[in-house]
CSV table of C-alpha atoms and ligand atoms in Angstrom, one decimal:
chain,number,residue,atom,x,y,z
A,29,MET,CA,105.6,90.9,88.8
A,30,TYR,CA,104.3,93.9,87.0
A,31,GLN,CA,107.5,95.8,87.5
A,32,LEU,CA,109.4,92.9,86.0
A,33,GLY,CA,107.1,93.1,82.9
A,34,GLY,CA,104.8,90.2,83.7
A,35,ASN,CA,101.2,89.8,84.7
A,36,ALA,CA,99.8,88.6,88.0
A,37,LEU,CA,96.4,87.2,89.0
A,38,PHE,CA,95.1,87.4,92.6
A,39,ILE,CA,93.0,84.3,93.4
A,40,SER,CA,91.4,84.3,96.8
A,41,SER,CA,90.4,81.0,98.4
A,42,ALA,CA,86.8,81.8,97.6
A,43,ASP,CA,87.6,82.4,94.0
A,44,SER,CA,89.6,79.2,93.5
A,45,GLN,CA,88.1,75.7,93.2
A,46,MET,CA,89.7,74.9,96.5
A,47,GLY,CA,87.0,77.1,98.1
A,48,ARG,CA,84.5,74.5,96.7
A,49,GLY,CA,86.4,71.6,98.1
A,50,GLU,CA,88.8,70.8,95.3
A,51,PRO,CA,91.8,68.9,96.7
A,52,VAL,CA,95.0,71.0,96.9
A,53,LYS,CA,96.8,68.5,94.6
A,54,ASP,CA,94.2,68.9,91.9
A,55,THR,CA,94.3,72.7,92.0
A,56,ALA,CA,98.1,72.6,91.9
A,57,ARG,CA,98.2,70.5,88.7
A,58,VAL,CA,95.6,72.7,87.0
A,59,MET,CA,97.2,76.0,87.9
A,60,SER,CA,100.6,74.8,86.8
A,61,ARG,CA,99.2,74.5,83.3
A,62,TYR,CA,98.1,78.1,83.3
A,63,VAL,CA,100.9,80.1,85.0
A,64,ASP,CA,104.7,80.3,85.3
A,65,GLY,CA,104.7,80.4,89.1
A,66,VAL,CA,102.5,80.5,92.1
A,67,VAL,CA,102.7,82.4,95.5
A,68,VAL,CA,100.7,80.6,98.1
A,69,ARG,CA,99.8,82.5,101.4
A,70,THR,CA,97.9,80.1,103.7
A,71,PHE,CA,97.8,78.9,107.2
A,72,GLY,CA,98.7,75.1,107.4
A,73,HIS,CA,102.2,74.6,106.1
A,74,GLY,CA,101.1,71.1,104.8
A,75,ILE,CA,99.0,72.8,102.2
A,76,ILE,CA,101.9,74.5,100.6
A,77,GLU,CA,104.0,71.4,100.8
A,78,GLU,CA,101.3,69.4,99.0
A,79,PHE,CA,100.8,72.2,96.4
A,80,ALA,CA,104.6,72.3,95.7
A,81,GLN,CA,104.7,68.5,95.4
A,82,TYR,CA,102.1,68.5,92.7
A,83,SER,CA,103.0,71.8,91.0
A,84,THR,CA,105.2,71.7,87.9
A,85,VAL,CA,106.0,75.5,88.2
A,86,PRO,CA,107.8,77.2,91.1
A,87,VAL,CA,105.8,77.7,94.3
A,88,ILE,CA,106.7,80.5,96.6
A,89,ASN,CA,105.8,80.5,100.3
A,90,GLY,CA,104.1,83.8,100.8
A,91,LEU,CA,103.5,82.9,104.5
A,92,THR,CA,102.3,79.8,106.4
A,93,ASP,CA,101.9,79.1,110.1
A,94,MET,CA,105.4,77.6,110.0
A,95,HIS,CA,107.5,79.8,107.9
A,96,HIS,CA,107.8,83.3,106.3
A,97,PRO,CA,110.9,83.0,104.1
A,98,CYS,CA,110.2,86.0,101.8
A,99,GLN,CA,110.0,88.3,104.8
A,100,VAL,CA,113.2,87.0,106.3
A,101,LEU,CA,115.0,87.5,103.0
A,102,ALA,CA,113.9,91.1,102.9
A,103,ASP,CA,115.1,91.5,106.5
A,104,ILE,CA,118.5,90.1,105.7
A,105,MET,CA,118.7,92.3,102.6
A,106,THR,CA,118.2,95.3,104.9
A,107,VAL,CA,120.9,94.1,107.3
A,108,VAL,CA,123.3,93.7,104.3
A,109,GLU,CA,122.4,97.2,103.1
A,110,ARG,CA,123.1,98.8,106.5
A,111,LYS,CA,125.9,96.6,107.9
A,112,GLY,CA,127.6,95.5,104.7
A,113,GLY,CA,126.9,91.8,105.5
A,114,TYR,CA,125.7,89.4,108.2
A,115,LYS,CA,128.8,87.4,108.9
A,116,GLY,CA,130.0,87.9,112.5
A,117,LEU,CA,126.8,89.7,113.6
A,118,LYS,CA,124.7,88.8,116.5
A,119,PHE,CA,120.9,88.6,116.0
A,120,ALA,CA,118.3,88.5,118.7
A,121,TRP,CA,114.7,87.5,118.3
A,122,ILE,CA,112.4,88.6,121.1
A,123,GLY,CA,108.8,87.4,121.4
A,124,ASP,CA,106.7,84.7,119.8
A,125,GLY,CA,108.4,81.5,118.5
A,126,ASN,CA,106.2,81.8,115.4
A,127,ASN,CA,106.7,81.5,111.6
A,128,MET,CA,109.1,84.4,111.5
A,129,ALA,CA,111.2,83.0,114.3
A,130,ASN,CA,111.3,79.6,112.5
A,131,SER,CA,112.4,81.3,109.3
A,132,TRP,CA,115.1,83.3,111.2
A,133,ILE,CA,116.4,80.0,112.7
A,134,GLU,CA,116.5,78.4,109.2
A,135,ALA,CA,118.3,81.5,107.8
A,136,ALA,CA,120.8,81.7,110.7
A,137,SER,CA,121.7,78.0,110.3
A,138,ILE,CA,122.0,78.2,106.5
A,139,LEU,CA,123.9,81.5,106.3
A,140,GLY,CA,125.9,81.0,109.5
A,141,PHE,CA,125.1,83.9,111.7
A,142,GLU,CA,124.5,83.8,115.5
A,143,LEU,CA,120.9,84.0,116.6
A,144,LYS,CA,119.6,84.1,120.2
A,145,LEU,CA,115.9,83.8,120.8
A,146,ALA,CA,113.9,84.8,123.9
A,147,CYS,CA,110.4,83.4,123.8
A,148,PRO,CA,108.1,82.7,126.6
A,149,LYS,CA,107.3,79.1,127.8
A,150,GLY,CA,104.7,77.5,125.6
A,151,TYR,CA,105.5,79.8,122.7
A,152,LEU,CA,108.9,78.3,121.6
A,153,PRO,CA,109.9,77.9,117.9
A,154,ASP,CA,109.1,74.6,116.1
A,155,LYS,CA,111.1,71.6,117.4
A,156,GLU,CA,111.7,70.2,114.0
A,157,VAL,CA,113.1,73.5,112.7
A,158,LEU,CA,115.4,73.7,115.8
A,159,LYS,CA,116.5,70.1,115.2
A,160,GLU,CA,117.3,70.8,111.5
A,161,ALA,CA,119.3,73.9,112.6
A,162,LYS,CA,121.3,71.8,115.0
A,163,LEU,CA,122.1,69.3,112.2
A,164,ARG,CA,123.5,72.2,110.2
A,165,HIS,CA,125.6,73.1,113.2
A,166,GLY,CA,123.7,76.5,113.3
A,167,ARG,CA,124.7,78.9,116.1
A,168,VAL,CA,121.1,79.2,117.3
A,169,GLU,CA,120.3,79.4,121.0
A,170,LEU,CA,117.1,79.7,123.0
A,171,SER,CA,118.1,82.2,125.6
A,172,MET,CA,117.0,82.3,129.2
A,173,GLY,CA,115.5,85.8,128.9
A,174,VAL,CA,115.1,89.0,126.9
A,175,LYS,CA,118.2,90.7,128.5
A,176,GLU,CA,120.4,87.8,127.7
A,177,ALA,CA,119.3,87.7,124.1
A,178,ALA,CA,119.6,91.5,123.6
A,179,LYS,CA,123.0,91.8,125.2
A,180,ASP,CA,125.5,93.1,122.6
A,181,ALA,CA,123.2,92.3,119.7
A,182,ASP,CA,123.7,93.9,116.3
A,183,VAL,CA,120.2,93.2,115.3
A,184,LEU,CA,117.1,93.1,117.5
A,185,THR,CA,113.9,91.8,115.9
A,186,THR,CA,110.4,90.9,116.9
A,187,ASP,CA,106.9,90.3,115.6
A,188,VAL,CA,103.3,90.5,116.7
A,189,TRP,CA,102.3,88.4,119.7
A,190,ALA,CA,99.2,87.0,117.9
A,191,SER,CA,99.9,86.0,114.3
A,192,MET,CA,97.4,85.5,111.6
A,193,GLY,CA,95.2,82.5,112.6
A,194,PHE,CA,95.9,83.0,116.3
A,195,GLU,CA,93.7,86.1,116.8
A,196,LYS,CA,91.4,84.3,119.1
A,197,GLU,CA,94.2,83.7,121.6
A,198,ARG,CA,95.0,87.4,121.8
A,199,LYS,CA,93.9,87.9,125.4
A,200,LYS,CA,95.8,84.9,126.7
A,201,ARG,CA,98.9,85.9,124.6
A,202,LEU,CA,98.9,89.5,126.0
A,203,ALA,CA,99.4,88.0,129.4
A,204,ALA,CA,102.0,85.3,128.4
A,205,PHE,CA,104.2,87.8,126.4
A,206,LYS,CA,104.4,90.5,129.1
A,207,GLY,CA,108.0,91.6,129.3
A,208,TYR,CA,108.9,90.2,125.8
A,209,GLN,CA,109.0,93.7,124.4
A,210,ILE,CA,111.7,95.7,122.5
A,211,ASN,CA,111.8,98.9,124.5
A,212,SER,CA,114.5,101.5,125.3
A,213,GLU,CA,115.9,99.4,128.2
A,214,VAL,CA,116.3,96.4,126.0
A,215,LEU,CA,117.8,98.4,123.2
A,216,ALA,CA,120.3,99.9,125.6
A,217,LEU,CA,121.7,96.4,126.2
A,218,ALA,CA,122.4,95.9,122.5
A,219,LYS,CA,125.3,97.5,120.6
A,220,LYS,CA,125.1,101.2,120.2
A,221,ASP,CA,124.4,101.0,116.4
A,222,ALA,CA,122.1,98.0,116.7
A,223,MET,CA,119.3,97.7,114.1
A,224,VAL,CA,115.8,97.2,115.2
A,225,MET,CA,113.6,95.2,112.9
A,226,HIS,CA,109.9,94.3,112.8
A,227,CYS,CA,108.1,92.6,109.9
A,228,LEU,CA,104.9,94.7,110.6
A,229,PRO,CA,102.1,95.2,111.4
A,230,ALA,CA,103.4,96.6,114.7
A,231,HIS,CA,101.4,96.8,117.8
A,232,ARG,CA,103.0,99.7,119.7
A,233,GLY,CA,103.1,99.1,123.4
A,234,GLU,CA,103.0,95.4,123.0
A,235,GLU,CA,106.0,93.7,121.3
A,236,ILE,CA,107.7,97.1,120.6
A,237,THR,CA,107.4,100.6,122.0
A,238,GLU,CA,106.6,103.7,119.9
A,239,GLU,CA,109.9,105.2,120.9
A,240,VAL,CA,111.9,102.3,119.6
A,241,LEU,CA,109.9,101.8,116.5
A,242,GLU,CA,110.2,105.4,115.5
A,243,GLY,CA,113.7,105.8,117.0
A,244,LYS,CA,117.1,106.2,115.3
A,245,ASN,CA,117.9,102.5,115.5
A,246,SER,CA,114.8,101.4,113.7
A,247,ALA,CA,115.3,99.9,110.2
A,248,VAL,CA,111.6,99.0,110.0
A,249,TRP,CA,110.6,101.2,107.0
A,250,ASP,CA,113.5,100.2,104.8
A,251,GLU,CA,112.8,96.6,105.8
A,252,ALA,CA,109.2,97.1,104.6
A,253,GLY,CA,110.4,98.7,101.4
A,254,ASN,CA,112.8,95.9,100.7
A,255,ARG,CA,110.0,93.4,100.6
A,256,LEU,CA,109.2,94.7,97.1
A,257,HIS,CA,112.8,94.3,95.9
A,258,ILE,CA,113.5,90.9,97.3
A,259,GLN,CA,110.2,89.5,95.9
A,260,LYS,CA,111.4,90.6,92.5
A,261,ALA,CA,114.7,89.0,93.1
A,262,ILE,CA,113.0,85.7,94.1
A,263,LEU,CA,110.8,85.8,91.0
A,264,GLU,CA,113.7,86.6,88.7
A,265,SER,CA,115.8,83.8,90.1
A,266,LEU,CA,113.0,81.2,90.0
A,267,LEU,CA,111.6,82.2,86.6
A,268,THR,CA,114.8,82.7,84.7
A,269,GLY,CA,116.8,80.0,86.5
B,28,LIG,N1,103.9,86.3,112.2
B,28,LIG,C1,103.1,87.2,111.5
B,28,LIG,C2,103.8,87.8,110.3
B,28,LIG,C3,103.1,88.8,109.5
B,28,LIG,C4,103.8,89.4,108.3
B,28,LIG,C5,101.8,86.5,111.0
B,28,LIG,O1,101.9,85.3,110.7
B,28,LIG,O2,100.8,87.1,111.1
């Protein structure tokens, strides 16, 4: 926002009236009268839905338990930079069927690229999100395993095994996700020039190995850098119409 010439306020939940029990719909209407746009980063997706319903200014999802659209847009921007586009490419998601996986499914079914996901039982992406992708005739497939998803992929992507809000499940998840890792063997199954992506923070030795994260196929640092640029594009498009 500053780079675009505007101002930004950071309001933590403790600093807002919501921290004192004000209903989300009330805060949304008050804040809409002070600012030109709001980024909400929260856990329950319902909170942002309600905020957006009552807000009269644009509300940007900065992450919920269900979606992480700004990150996926930064990722796709990175793919476009490196591959010249996304049409005809094969994407593979390996790991947790979490907010990032849901947003990848949404993106794949809207933009029309092929996406295979390998997620362990009990950690599959959201059913509604999958249903909506099907209605859009999205080429989204839950694969039988990591190898099948990675085979001939142009893009391999993953995320932490315990997302924000799930930290207490970490021990259980470490066991459940064993094998759902992007490592050299998995990378070898993908296309030679496959891009490896991770929205960070990375846990080396868990969802990705050090070797792959720091290797020549890794696009992770450009992906991180592009978050800044894509957020500016999102702001510009929402604020200037
Ligand atoms: N799935 C992760 C994304 C972090 C950018 C989380 O929700 O913590």
